[in-house]
mmCIF file of N, CA and C in Angstrom:
data_model
loop_
_atom_site.group_PDB
_atom_site.id
_atom_site.type_symbol
_atom_site.label_atom_id
_atom_site.label_comp_id
_atom_site.label_asym_id
_atom_site.label_seq_id
_atom_site.Cartn_x
_atom_site.Cartn_y
_atom_site.Cartn_z
ATOM 1 N N MET A 14 154.375 -20.556 22.514
ATOM 2 C CA MET A 14 153.769 -21.800 22.086
ATOM 3 C C MET A 14 153.073 -22.504 23.265
ATOM 4 N N LEU A 15 153.730 -22.463 24.424
ATOM 5 C CA LEU A 15 153.171 -23.098 25.608
ATOM 6 C C LEU A 15 151.844 -22.435 26.005
ATOM 7 N N PHE A 16 151.795 -21.104 25.902
ATOM 8 C CA PHE A 16 150.567 -20.392 26.252
ATOM 9 C C PHE A 16 149.422 -20.728 25.301
ATOM 10 N N VAL A 17 149.723 -20.916 24.047
ATOM 11 C CA VAL A 17 148.710 -21.283 23.056
ATOM 12 C C VAL A 17 148.171 -22.677 23.371
ATOM 13 N N ALA A 18 149.053 -23.603 23.697
ATOM 14 C CA ALA A 18 148.628 -24.969 24.021
ATOM 15 C C ALA A 18 147.780 -24.980 25.290
ATOM 16 N N LEU A 19 148.238 -24.284 26.324
ATOM 17 C CA LEU A 19 147.465 -24.218 27.567
ATOM 18 C C LEU A 19 146.123 -23.524 27.349
ATOM 19 N N GLY A 20 146.112 -22.485 26.540
ATOM 20 C CA GLY A 20 144.860 -21.793 26.221
ATOM 21 C C GLY A 20 143.890 -22.697 25.478
ATOM 22 N N SER A 21 144.388 -23.482 24.559
ATOM 23 C CA SER A 21 143.539 -24.420 23.804
ATOM 24 C C SER A 21 142.970 -25.495 24.716
ATOM 25 N N ILE A 22 143.826 -26.040 25.581
ATOM 26 C CA ILE A 22 143.375 -27.078 26.512
ATOM 27 C C ILE A 22 142.334 -26.501 27.476
ATOM 28 N N GLY A 23 142.603 -25.318 27.999
ATOM 29 C CA GLY A 23 141.658 -24.683 28.920
ATOM 30 C C GLY A 23 140.324 -24.371 28.260
ATOM 31 N N THR A 24 140.363 -23.866 27.043
ATOM 32 C CA THR A 24 139.130 -23.552 26.308
ATOM 33 C C THR A 24 138.342 -24.817 26.020
ATOM 34 N N THR A 25 139.009 -25.871 25.596
ATOM 35 C CA THR A 25 138.338 -27.142 25.319
ATOM 36 C C THR A 25 137.712 -27.714 26.588
ATOM 37 N N ALA A 26 138.461 -27.690 27.685
ATOM 38 C CA ALA A 26 137.927 -28.203 28.950
ATOM 39 C C ALA A 26 136.701 -27.405 29.392
ATOM 40 N N TYR A 27 136.759 -26.087 29.224
ATOM 41 C CA TYR A 27 135.626 -25.243 29.600
ATOM 42 C C TYR A 27 134.384 -25.607 28.793
ATOM 43 N N PHE A 28 134.523 -25.778 27.470
ATOM 44 C CA PHE A 28 133.370 -26.077 26.631
ATOM 45 C C PHE A 28 132.803 -27.469 26.920
ATOM 46 N N PHE A 29 133.665 -28.458 27.190
ATOM 47 C CA PHE A 29 133.150 -29.780 27.556
ATOM 48 C C PHE A 29 132.421 -29.735 28.891
ATOM 49 N N TRP A 30 132.974 -29.021 29.878
ATOM 50 C CA TRP A 30 132.320 -28.908 31.174
ATOM 51 C C TRP A 30 130.987 -28.180 31.041
ATOM 52 N N HIS A 31 130.963 -27.088 30.289
ATOM 53 C CA HIS A 31 129.738 -26.312 30.109
ATOM 54 C C HIS A 31 128.677 -27.118 29.359
ATOM 55 N N ALA A 32 129.086 -27.904 28.367
ATOM 56 C CA ALA A 32 128.132 -28.719 27.613
ATOM 57 C C ALA A 32 127.500 -29.769 28.519
ATOM 58 N N ASN A 33 128.279 -30.368 29.417
ATOM 59 C CA ASN A 33 127.734 -31.370 30.325
ATOM 60 C C ASN A 33 126.797 -30.750 31.350
ATOM 61 N N GLN A 34 127.021 -29.519 31.739
ATOM 62 C CA GLN A 34 126.163 -28.846 32.703
ATOM 63 C C GLN A 34 124.805 -28.510 32.114
ATOM 64 N N SER A 35 124.727 -28.333 30.797
ATOM 65 C CA SER A 35 123.484 -27.887 30.184
ATOM 66 C C SER A 35 122.561 -29.037 29.793
ATOM 67 N N ILE A 36 122.979 -30.292 29.994
ATOM 68 C CA ILE A 36 122.126 -31.428 29.668
ATOM 69 C C ILE A 36 121.013 -31.510 30.712
ATOM 70 N N ARG A 37 119.786 -31.541 30.220
ATOM 71 C CA ARG A 37 118.632 -31.597 31.109
ATOM 72 C C ARG A 37 117.959 -32.944 30.962
ATOM 73 N N ALA A 38 117.619 -33.542 32.078
ATOM 74 C CA ALA A 38 116.875 -34.798 32.060
ATOM 75 C C ALA A 38 115.393 -34.486 31.882
ATOM 76 N N VAL A 39 114.660 -35.447 31.375
ATOM 77 C CA VAL A 39 113.214 -35.317 31.219
ATOM 78 C C VAL A 39 112.557 -36.352 32.119
ATOM 79 N N GLN A 40 111.693 -35.888 33.002
ATOM 80 C CA GLN A 40 110.947 -36.780 33.874
ATOM 81 C C GLN A 40 109.475 -36.714 33.474
ATOM 82 N N LEU A 41 108.880 -37.877 33.256
ATOM 83 C CA LEU A 41 107.455 -37.977 32.959
ATOM 84 C C LEU A 41 106.773 -38.634 34.145
ATOM 85 N N ILE A 42 105.762 -37.981 34.678
ATOM 86 C CA ILE A 42 104.990 -38.498 35.806
ATOM 87 C C ILE A 42 103.586 -38.774 35.286
ATOM 88 N N ASN A 43 103.101 -39.997 35.481
ATOM 89 C CA ASN A 43 101.764 -40.367 35.035
ATOM 90 C C ASN A 43 100.801 -40.343 36.213
ATOM 91 N N ILE A 44 99.741 -39.564 36.073
ATOM 92 C CA ILE A 44 98.670 -39.533 37.064
ATOM 93 C C ILE A 44 97.683 -40.632 36.691
ATOM 94 N N THR A 45 97.330 -41.442 37.658
ATOM 95 C CA THR A 45 96.422 -42.559 37.380
ATOM 96 C C THR A 45 94.967 -42.097 37.384
ATOM 97 N N GLU A 46 94.145 -42.888 36.747
ATOM 98 C CA GLU A 46 92.717 -42.575 36.733
ATOM 99 C C GLU A 46 92.120 -42.698 38.135
ATOM 100 N N THR A 47 92.645 -43.608 38.939
ATOM 101 C CA THR A 47 92.193 -43.751 40.323
ATOM 102 C C THR A 47 92.434 -42.471 41.113
ATOM 103 N N MET A 48 93.578 -41.848 40.862
ATOM 104 C CA MET A 48 93.882 -40.579 41.546
ATOM 105 C C MET A 48 92.845 -39.531 41.184
ATOM 106 N N LEU A 49 92.443 -39.493 39.936
ATOM 107 C CA LEU A 49 91.453 -38.496 39.518
ATOM 108 C C LEU A 49 90.069 -38.809 40.051
ATOM 109 N N GLN A 50 89.769 -40.084 40.251
ATOM 110 C CA GLN A 50 88.476 -40.451 40.813
ATOM 111 C C GLN A 50 88.370 -40.027 42.276
ATOM 112 N N THR A 51 89.513 -39.903 42.941
ATOM 113 C CA THR A 51 89.498 -39.485 44.347
ATOM 114 C C THR A 51 89.753 -37.994 44.502
ATOM 115 N N ALA A 52 89.896 -37.265 43.392
ATOM 116 C CA ALA A 52 90.061 -35.810 43.491
ATOM 117 C C ALA A 52 88.822 -35.235 44.154
ATOM 118 N N ASP A 53 89.026 -34.327 45.090
ATOM 119 C CA ASP A 53 87.935 -33.831 45.911
ATOM 120 C C ASP A 53 87.533 -32.430 45.476
ATOM 121 N N THR A 54 86.248 -32.164 45.551
ATOM 122 C CA THR A 54 85.748 -30.841 45.194
ATOM 123 C C THR A 54 85.886 -29.857 46.351
ATOM 124 N N SER A 55 86.215 -30.349 47.541
ATOM 125 C CA SER A 55 86.413 -29.434 48.662
ATOM 126 C C SER A 55 87.910 -29.194 48.850
ATOM 127 N N ARG A 56 88.222 -28.212 49.644
ATOM 128 C CA ARG A 56 89.634 -27.897 49.881
ATOM 129 C C ARG A 56 90.181 -28.596 51.114
ATOM 130 N N PHE A 57 89.357 -29.392 51.789
ATOM 131 C CA PHE A 57 89.753 -29.951 53.069
ATOM 132 C C PHE A 57 90.296 -31.376 52.999
ATOM 133 N N ASP A 58 90.009 -32.090 51.933
ATOM 134 C CA ASP A 58 90.386 -33.500 51.880
ATOM 135 C C ASP A 58 91.011 -33.821 50.526
ATOM 136 N N MET A 59 92.131 -33.190 50.232
ATOM 137 C CA MET A 59 92.780 -33.392 48.937
ATOM 138 C C MET A 59 93.872 -34.444 49.029
ATOM 139 N N GLN A 60 93.939 -35.277 47.998
ATOM 140 C CA GLN A 60 95.049 -36.218 47.872
ATOM 141 C C GLN A 60 96.300 -35.440 47.481
ATOM 142 N N GLN A 61 97.461 -35.961 47.843
ATOM 143 C CA GLN A 61 98.705 -35.293 47.498
ATOM 144 C C GLN A 61 99.599 -36.249 46.721
ATOM 145 N N VAL A 62 100.192 -35.731 45.653
ATOM 146 C CA VAL A 62 101.180 -36.458 44.870
ATOM 147 C C VAL A 62 102.529 -35.817 45.174
ATOM 148 N N ASN A 63 103.482 -36.619 45.623
ATOM 149 C CA ASN A 63 104.825 -36.122 45.914
ATOM 150 C C ASN A 63 105.726 -36.408 44.729
ATOM 151 N N ILE A 64 106.362 -35.368 44.221
ATOM 152 C CA ILE A 64 107.271 -35.512 43.086
ATOM 153 C C ILE A 64 108.637 -34.990 43.512
ATOM 154 N N VAL A 65 109.646 -35.808 43.326
ATOM 155 C CA VAL A 65 111.023 -35.409 43.608
ATOM 156 C C VAL A 65 111.735 -35.290 42.269
ATOM 157 N N ARG A 66 112.144 -34.095 41.977
ATOM 158 C CA ARG A 66 112.841 -33.804 40.725
ATOM 159 C C ARG A 66 114.339 -33.932 40.972
ATOM 160 N N ASN A 67 115.068 -34.495 40.019
ATOM 161 C CA ASN A 67 116.509 -34.684 40.189
ATOM 162 C C ASN A 67 117.253 -33.365 40.284
ATOM 163 N N SER A 68 116.853 -32.390 39.486
ATOM 164 C CA SER A 68 117.543 -31.105 39.453
ATOM 165 C C SER A 68 116.526 -30.026 39.081
ATOM 166 N N PRO A 69 116.686 -28.804 39.581
ATOM 167 C CA PRO A 69 115.746 -27.731 39.223
ATOM 168 C C PRO A 69 115.718 -27.421 37.732
ATOM 169 N N SER A 70 116.754 -27.792 37.001
ATOM 170 C CA SER A 70 116.769 -27.507 35.563
ATOM 171 C C SER A 70 116.164 -28.633 34.735
ATOM 172 N N ASP A 71 115.757 -29.739 35.364
ATOM 173 C CA ASP A 71 115.159 -30.845 34.615
ATOM 174 C C ASP A 71 113.805 -30.457 34.049
ATOM 175 N N SER A 72 113.468 -31.090 32.946
ATOM 176 C CA SER A 72 112.129 -30.948 32.389
ATOM 177 C C SER A 72 111.225 -31.932 33.117
ATOM 178 N N LEU A 73 110.087 -31.459 33.569
ATOM 179 C CA LEU A 73 109.165 -32.288 34.330
ATOM 180 C C LEU A 73 107.770 -32.117 33.747
ATOM 181 N N VAL A 74 107.200 -33.212 33.273
ATOM 182 C CA VAL A 74 105.876 -33.182 32.660
ATOM 183 C C VAL A 74 104.992 -34.198 33.367
ATOM 184 N N VAL A 75 103.827 -33.748 33.798
ATOM 185 C CA VAL A 75 102.832 -34.605 34.433
ATOM 186 C C VAL A 75 101.773 -34.914 33.378
ATOM 187 N N LEU A 76 101.574 -36.213 33.106
ATOM 188 C CA LEU A 76 100.618 -36.640 32.085
ATOM 189 C C LEU A 76 99.363 -37.217 32.732
ATOM 190 N N PHE A 77 98.221 -36.938 32.124
ATOM 191 C CA PHE A 77 96.947 -37.461 32.589
ATOM 192 C C PHE A 77 96.511 -38.607 31.689
ATOM 193 N N PRO A 78 95.696 -39.538 32.192
ATOM 194 C CA PRO A 78 95.448 -40.797 31.477
ATOM 195 C C PRO A 78 94.415 -40.739 30.352
ATOM 196 N N PHE A 79 94.145 -39.588 29.786
ATOM 197 C CA PHE A 79 93.104 -39.507 28.771
ATOM 198 C C PHE A 79 93.693 -39.118 27.421
ATOM 199 N N ASP A 80 93.058 -39.585 26.398
ATOM 200 C CA ASP A 80 93.336 -39.084 25.051
ATOM 201 C C ASP A 80 92.096 -38.296 24.638
ATOM 202 N N ASN A 81 91.732 -37.319 25.432
ATOM 203 C CA ASN A 81 90.485 -36.606 25.239
ATOM 204 C C ASN A 81 90.760 -35.111 25.333
ATOM 205 N N SER A 82 90.360 -34.391 24.327
ATOM 206 C CA SER A 82 90.643 -32.954 24.307
ATOM 207 C C SER A 82 89.731 -32.164 25.240
ATOM 208 N N LYS A 83 88.698 -32.796 25.799
ATOM 209 C CA LYS A 83 87.780 -32.076 26.683
ATOM 210 C C LYS A 83 88.300 -31.963 28.109
ATOM 211 N N VAL A 84 89.259 -32.776 28.476
ATOM 212 C CA VAL A 84 89.821 -32.727 29.822
ATOM 213 C C VAL A 84 90.884 -31.643 29.862
ATOM 214 N N GLN A 85 90.797 -30.789 30.888
ATOM 215 C CA GLN A 85 91.762 -29.701 31.008
ATOM 216 C C GLN A 85 92.223 -29.576 32.447
ATOM 217 N N PRO A 86 93.523 -29.740 32.697
ATOM 218 C CA PRO A 86 94.035 -29.493 34.046
ATOM 219 C C PRO A 86 94.504 -28.045 34.190
ATOM 220 N N TYR A 87 94.224 -27.472 35.328
ATOM 221 C CA TYR A 87 94.708 -26.131 35.669
ATOM 222 C C TYR A 87 95.518 -26.256 36.949
ATOM 223 N N MET A 88 96.624 -25.538 37.025
ATOM 224 C CA MET A 88 97.491 -25.613 38.191
ATOM 225 C C MET A 88 97.604 -24.225 38.817
ATOM 226 N N TYR A 89 97.495 -24.176 40.150
ATOM 227 C CA TYR A 89 97.550 -22.912 40.879
ATOM 228 C C TYR A 89 98.627 -22.985 41.957
ATOM 229 N N ASP A 90 99.286 -21.868 42.190
ATOM 230 C CA ASP A 90 100.217 -21.787 43.311
ATOM 231 C C ASP A 90 99.405 -21.567 44.587
ATOM 232 N N GLU A 91 100.094 -21.537 45.716
ATOM 233 C CA GLU A 91 99.387 -21.435 46.995
ATOM 234 C C GLU A 91 98.623 -20.122 47.135
ATOM 235 N N PHE A 92 99.178 -19.029 46.627
ATOM 236 C CA PHE A 92 98.512 -17.734 46.720
ATOM 237 C C PHE A 92 97.186 -17.734 45.959
ATOM 238 N N ASN A 93 97.208 -18.192 44.711
ATOM 239 C CA ASN A 93 95.986 -18.193 43.912
ATOM 240 C C ASN A 93 94.987 -19.227 44.407
ATOM 241 N N PHE A 94 95.467 -20.343 44.964
ATOM 242 C CA PHE A 94 94.529 -21.301 45.535
ATOM 243 C C PHE A 94 93.827 -20.713 46.751
ATOM 244 N N ALA A 95 94.532 -19.904 47.526
ATOM 245 C CA ALA A 95 93.893 -19.228 48.660
ATOM 246 C C ALA A 95 92.798 -18.288 48.162
ATOM 247 N N LEU A 96 93.031 -17.638 47.021
ATOM 248 C CA LEU A 96 91.986 -16.778 46.448
ATOM 249 C C LEU A 96 90.776 -17.593 46.004
ATOM 250 N N ILE A 97 91.033 -18.772 45.423
ATOM 251 C CA ILE A 97 89.926 -19.650 45.035
ATOM 252 C C ILE A 97 89.148 -20.068 46.271
ATOM 253 N N SER A 98 89.862 -20.403 47.329
ATOM 254 C CA SER A 98 89.215 -20.843 48.565
ATOM 255 C C SER A 98 88.362 -19.749 49.185
ATOM 256 N N ASP A 99 88.723 -18.496 48.939
ATOM 257 C CA ASP A 99 87.930 -17.372 49.429
ATOM 258 C C ASP A 99 86.888 -16.914 48.414
ATOM 259 N N TYR A 100 86.680 -17.726 47.374
ATOM 260 C CA TYR A 100 85.680 -17.464 46.334
ATOM 261 C C TYR A 100 85.932 -16.152 45.597
ATOM 262 N N ARG A 101 87.193 -15.848 45.354
ATOM 263 C CA ARG A 101 87.536 -14.663 44.567
ATOM 264 C C ARG A 101 87.459 -15.007 43.096
ATOM 265 N N SER A 102 87.152 -14.030 42.285
ATOM 266 C CA SER A 102 86.993 -14.299 40.854
ATOM 267 C C SER A 102 88.260 -14.062 40.049
ATOM 268 N N GLN A 103 89.198 -13.295 40.562
ATOM 269 C CA GLN A 103 90.428 -12.984 39.829
ATOM 270 C C GLN A 103 91.555 -13.900 40.296
ATOM 271 N N VAL A 104 91.632 -15.088 39.710
ATOM 272 C CA VAL A 104 92.714 -16.017 40.019
ATOM 273 C C VAL A 104 93.456 -16.338 38.734
ATOM 274 N N TYR A 105 94.721 -16.678 38.873
ATOM 275 C CA TYR A 105 95.551 -16.922 37.699
ATOM 276 C C TYR A 105 96.254 -18.266 37.827
ATOM 277 N N PRO A 106 96.038 -19.156 36.865
ATOM 278 C CA PRO A 106 96.772 -20.426 36.895
ATOM 279 C C PRO A 106 98.259 -20.199 36.635
ATOM 280 N N VAL A 107 99.054 -21.166 37.034
ATOM 281 C CA VAL A 107 100.494 -21.111 36.786
ATOM 282 C C VAL A 107 100.730 -21.227 35.285
ATOM 283 N N ASN A 108 101.592 -20.366 34.765
ATOM 284 C CA ASN A 108 101.929 -20.399 33.347
ATOM 285 C C ASN A 108 102.670 -21.696 33.032
ATOM 286 N N GLN A 109 102.246 -22.360 31.970
ATOM 287 C CA GLN A 109 102.841 -23.625 31.565
ATOM 288 C C GLN A 109 103.285 -23.534 30.109
ATOM 289 N N PRO A 110 104.481 -23.031 29.870
ATOM 290 C CA PRO A 110 104.936 -22.919 28.492
ATOM 291 C C PRO A 110 105.052 -24.293 27.837
ATOM 292 N N TYR A 111 104.721 -24.336 26.590
ATOM 293 C CA TYR A 111 104.833 -25.536 25.747
ATOM 294 C C TYR A 111 103.864 -26.647 26.109
ATOM 295 N N SER A 112 102.906 -26.402 26.980
ATOM 296 C CA SER A 112 101.965 -27.445 27.362
ATOM 297 C C SER A 112 101.123 -27.904 26.169
ATOM 298 N N GLU A 113 100.702 -26.975 25.346
ATOM 299 C CA GLU A 113 99.912 -27.351 24.163
ATOM 300 C C GLU A 113 100.753 -28.142 23.166
ATOM 301 N N MET A 114 102.029 -27.807 23.043
ATOM 302 C CA MET A 114 102.912 -28.553 22.151
ATOM 303 C C MET A 114 103.106 -29.981 22.679
ATOM 304 N N ILE A 115 103.278 -30.112 23.984
ATOM 305 C CA ILE A 115 103.417 -31.444 24.586
ATOM 306 C C ILE A 115 102.146 -32.243 24.376
ATOM 307 N N ARG A 116 101.004 -31.581 24.484
ATOM 308 C CA ARG A 116 99.725 -32.262 24.267
ATOM 309 C C ARG A 116 99.581 -32.738 22.831
ATOM 310 N N SER A 117 100.073 -31.951 21.882
ATOM 311 C CA SER A 117 99.984 -32.380 20.480
ATOM 312 C C SER A 117 100.911 -33.560 20.200
ATOM 313 N N ILE A 118 101.996 -33.685 20.942
ATOM 314 C CA ILE A 118 102.919 -34.810 20.756
ATOM 315 C C ILE A 118 102.414 -36.066 21.452
ATOM 316 N N THR A 119 101.998 -35.933 22.715
ATOM 317 C CA THR A 119 101.586 -37.099 23.503
ATOM 318 C C THR A 119 100.118 -37.448 23.305
ATOM 319 N N GLY A 120 99.314 -36.464 22.919
ATOM 320 C CA GLY A 120 97.878 -36.686 22.798
ATOM 321 C C GLY A 120 97.161 -36.671 24.132
ATOM 322 N N LYS A 121 97.871 -36.295 25.194
ATOM 323 C CA LYS A 121 97.281 -36.328 26.530
ATOM 324 C C LYS A 121 97.345 -34.955 27.181
ATOM 325 N N PRO A 122 96.349 -34.638 28.010
ATOM 326 C CA PRO A 122 96.449 -33.422 28.822
ATOM 327 C C PRO A 122 97.661 -33.536 29.728
ATOM 328 N N ASN A 123 98.284 -32.403 30.015
ATOM 329 C CA ASN A 123 99.512 -32.444 30.798
ATOM 330 C C ASN A 123 99.698 -31.167 31.582
ATOM 331 N N LEU A 124 100.618 -31.228 32.508
ATOM 332 C CA LEU A 124 101.101 -30.053 33.233
ATOM 333 C C LEU A 124 102.594 -29.985 32.985
ATOM 334 N N ASN A 125 103.056 -28.868 32.492
ATOM 335 C CA ASN A 125 104.481 -28.671 32.282
ATOM 336 C C ASN A 125 105.037 -27.982 33.524
ATOM 337 N N MET A 126 105.687 -28.758 34.381
ATOM 338 C CA MET A 126 106.208 -28.228 35.640
ATOM 339 C C MET A 126 107.710 -27.961 35.561
ATOM 340 N N SER A 127 108.224 -27.885 34.361
ATOM 341 C CA SER A 127 109.651 -27.625 34.171
ATOM 342 C C SER A 127 110.011 -26.262 34.730
ATOM 343 N N ARG A 128 111.082 -26.242 35.471
ATOM 344 C CA ARG A 128 111.667 -25.025 36.041
ATOM 345 C C ARG A 128 110.780 -24.297 37.050
ATOM 346 N N LEU A 129 109.771 -24.959 37.565
ATOM 347 C CA LEU A 129 108.994 -24.349 38.646
ATOM 348 C C LEU A 129 109.774 -24.476 39.946
ATOM 349 N N LYS A 130 109.519 -23.566 40.851
ATOM 350 C CA LYS A 130 110.157 -23.607 42.165
ATOM 351 C C LYS A 130 109.580 -24.749 42.993
ATOM 352 N N GLU A 131 110.346 -25.166 43.988
ATOM 353 C CA GLU A 131 109.836 -26.154 44.930
ATOM 354 C C GLU A 131 108.612 -25.573 45.625
ATOM 355 N N GLY A 132 107.690 -26.437 45.970
ATOM 356 C CA GLY A 132 106.519 -25.971 46.689
ATOM 357 C C GLY A 132 105.319 -26.848 46.437
ATOM 358 N N VAL A 133 104.186 -26.391 46.910
ATOM 359 C CA VAL A 133 102.926 -27.109 46.745
ATOM 360 C C VAL A 133 102.110 -26.403 45.681
ATOM 361 N N TYR A 134 101.604 -27.180 44.752
ATOM 362 C CA TYR A 134 100.754 -26.671 43.677
ATOM 363 C C TYR A 134 99.429 -27.418 43.725
ATOM 364 N N TYR A 135 98.376 -26.716 43.378
ATOM 365 C CA TYR A 135 97.025 -27.275 43.431
ATOM 366 C C TYR A 135 96.528 -27.441 42.008
ATOM 367 N N VAL A 136 96.060 -28.650 41.705
ATOM 368 C CA VAL A 136 95.632 -28.984 40.353
ATOM 369 C C VAL A 136 94.121 -29.158 40.350
ATOM 370 N N HIS A 137 93.477 -28.485 39.413
ATOM 371 C CA HIS A 137 92.044 -28.611 39.217
ATOM 372 C C HIS A 137 91.821 -29.227 37.847
ATOM 373 N N VAL A 138 91.179 -30.389 37.826
ATOM 374 C CA VAL A 138 90.896 -31.087 36.574
ATOM 375 C C VAL A 138 89.424 -30.907 36.260
ATOM 376 N N THR A 139 89.149 -30.524 35.025
ATOM 377 C CA THR A 139 87.757 -30.345 34.610
ATOM 378 C C THR A 139 87.486 -31.182 33.367
ATOM 379 N N GLY A 140 86.258 -31.652 33.258
ATOM 380 C CA GLY A 140 85.803 -32.343 32.060
ATOM 381 C C GLY A 140 85.766 -33.851 32.197
ATOM 382 N N CYS A 141 84.956 -34.465 31.357
ATOM 383 C CA CYS A 141 84.893 -35.918 31.181
ATOM 384 C C CYS A 141 84.704 -36.681 32.500
ATOM 385 N N ASN A 142 83.673 -36.349 33.240
ATOM 386 C CA ASN A 142 83.299 -37.029 34.479
ATOM 387 C C ASN A 142 84.274 -36.839 35.634
ATOM 388 N N TYR A 143 85.252 -35.985 35.485
ATOM 389 C CA TYR A 143 86.206 -35.734 36.553
ATOM 390 C C TYR A 143 86.206 -34.247 36.870
ATOM 391 N N THR A 144 86.136 -33.954 38.123
ATOM 392 C CA THR A 144 86.306 -32.587 38.568
ATOM 393 C C THR A 144 86.788 -32.637 40.002
ATOM 394 N N GLY A 145 87.558 -31.693 40.374
ATOM 395 C CA GLY A 145 88.063 -31.659 41.727
ATOM 396 C C GLY A 145 89.514 -31.243 41.766
ATOM 397 N N PHE A 146 90.046 -31.184 42.972
ATOM 398 C CA PHE A 146 91.409 -30.733 43.212
ATOM 399 C C PHE A 146 92.246 -31.853 43.811
ATOM 400 N N PHE A 147 93.537 -31.800 43.529
ATOM 401 C CA PHE A 147 94.529 -32.552 44.270
ATOM 402 C C PHE A 147 95.799 -31.721 44.316
ATOM 403 N N LYS A 148 96.713 -32.093 45.214
ATOM 404 C CA LYS A 148 97.937 -31.320 45.411
ATOM 405 C C LYS A 148 99.125 -32.054 44.807
ATOM 406 N N ILE A 149 100.070 -31.254 44.332
ATOM 407 C CA ILE A 149 101.372 -31.780 43.929
ATOM 408 C C ILE A 149 102.424 -31.069 44.767
ATOM 409 N N ALA A 150 103.182 -31.852 45.527
ATOM 410 C CA ALA A 150 104.295 -31.303 46.308
ATOM 411 C C ALA A 150 105.573 -31.561 45.523
ATOM 412 N N LEU A 151 106.216 -30.502 45.077
ATOM 413 C CA LEU A 151 107.404 -30.599 44.232
ATOM 414 C C LEU A 151 108.646 -30.288 45.053
ATOM 415 N N LYS A 152 109.603 -31.203 45.014
ATOM 416 C CA LYS A 152 110.876 -31.017 45.713
ATOM 417 C C LYS A 152 112.011 -31.373 44.767
ATOM 418 N N ASN A 153 113.185 -30.817 45.051
ATOM 419 C CA ASN A 153 114.393 -31.124 44.296
ATOM 420 C C ASN A 153 115.275 -32.041 45.142
ATOM 421 N N SER A 154 115.806 -33.093 44.528
ATOM 422 C CA SER A 154 116.686 -33.981 45.290
ATOM 423 C C SER A 154 118.100 -33.412 45.346
ATOM 424 N N LEU A 155 118.512 -32.670 44.345
ATOM 425 C CA LEU A 155 119.829 -32.045 44.337
ATOM 426 C C LEU A 155 119.671 -30.559 44.620
ATOM 427 N N GLN A 156 120.405 -30.068 45.557
ATOM 428 C CA GLN A 156 120.380 -28.642 45.863
ATOM 429 C C GLN A 156 121.568 -27.978 45.193
ATOM 430 N N LEU A 157 121.295 -26.978 44.383
ATOM 431 C CA LEU A 157 122.375 -26.261 43.720
ATOM 432 C C LEU A 157 122.918 -25.195 44.653
ATOM 433 N N THR A 158 124.215 -25.108 44.763
ATOM 434 C CA THR A 158 124.824 -24.060 45.564
ATOM 435 C C THR A 158 125.291 -22.943 44.655
ATOM 436 N N GLN A 159 125.215 -21.755 45.158
ATOM 437 C CA GLN A 159 125.610 -20.597 44.342
ATOM 438 C C GLN A 159 126.861 -19.976 44.880
#
């Protein structure tokens, strides 16, 4: 009987602990129109946005200030941005799952940066009188130990 009680308590504690570990926060970052007006078409004078994420498992969405379907942001990692800088034609933007779904909910262009690694990402915005690049430096405030 004692083993059954201890097993039940242990199983319950495990499920409560596991459920609390799987809760993900959602962070929304708004890019201002002023930031987009200063986006530079050259690679030498880019503005940088610093984003500190609470945890690597958090959902992180960067929203742009337009309700316009013609504006499209593209995000590149450092490797692909180097290819762009060398005028290469085969470059690949960072995959952004659910970005179109987020756009249908918010009505705004966005970057889904959920679960991306820490690092520097380069954003290219096209359309509606805005074009150019800016950088996003992504860091985690909590370091997970393994």
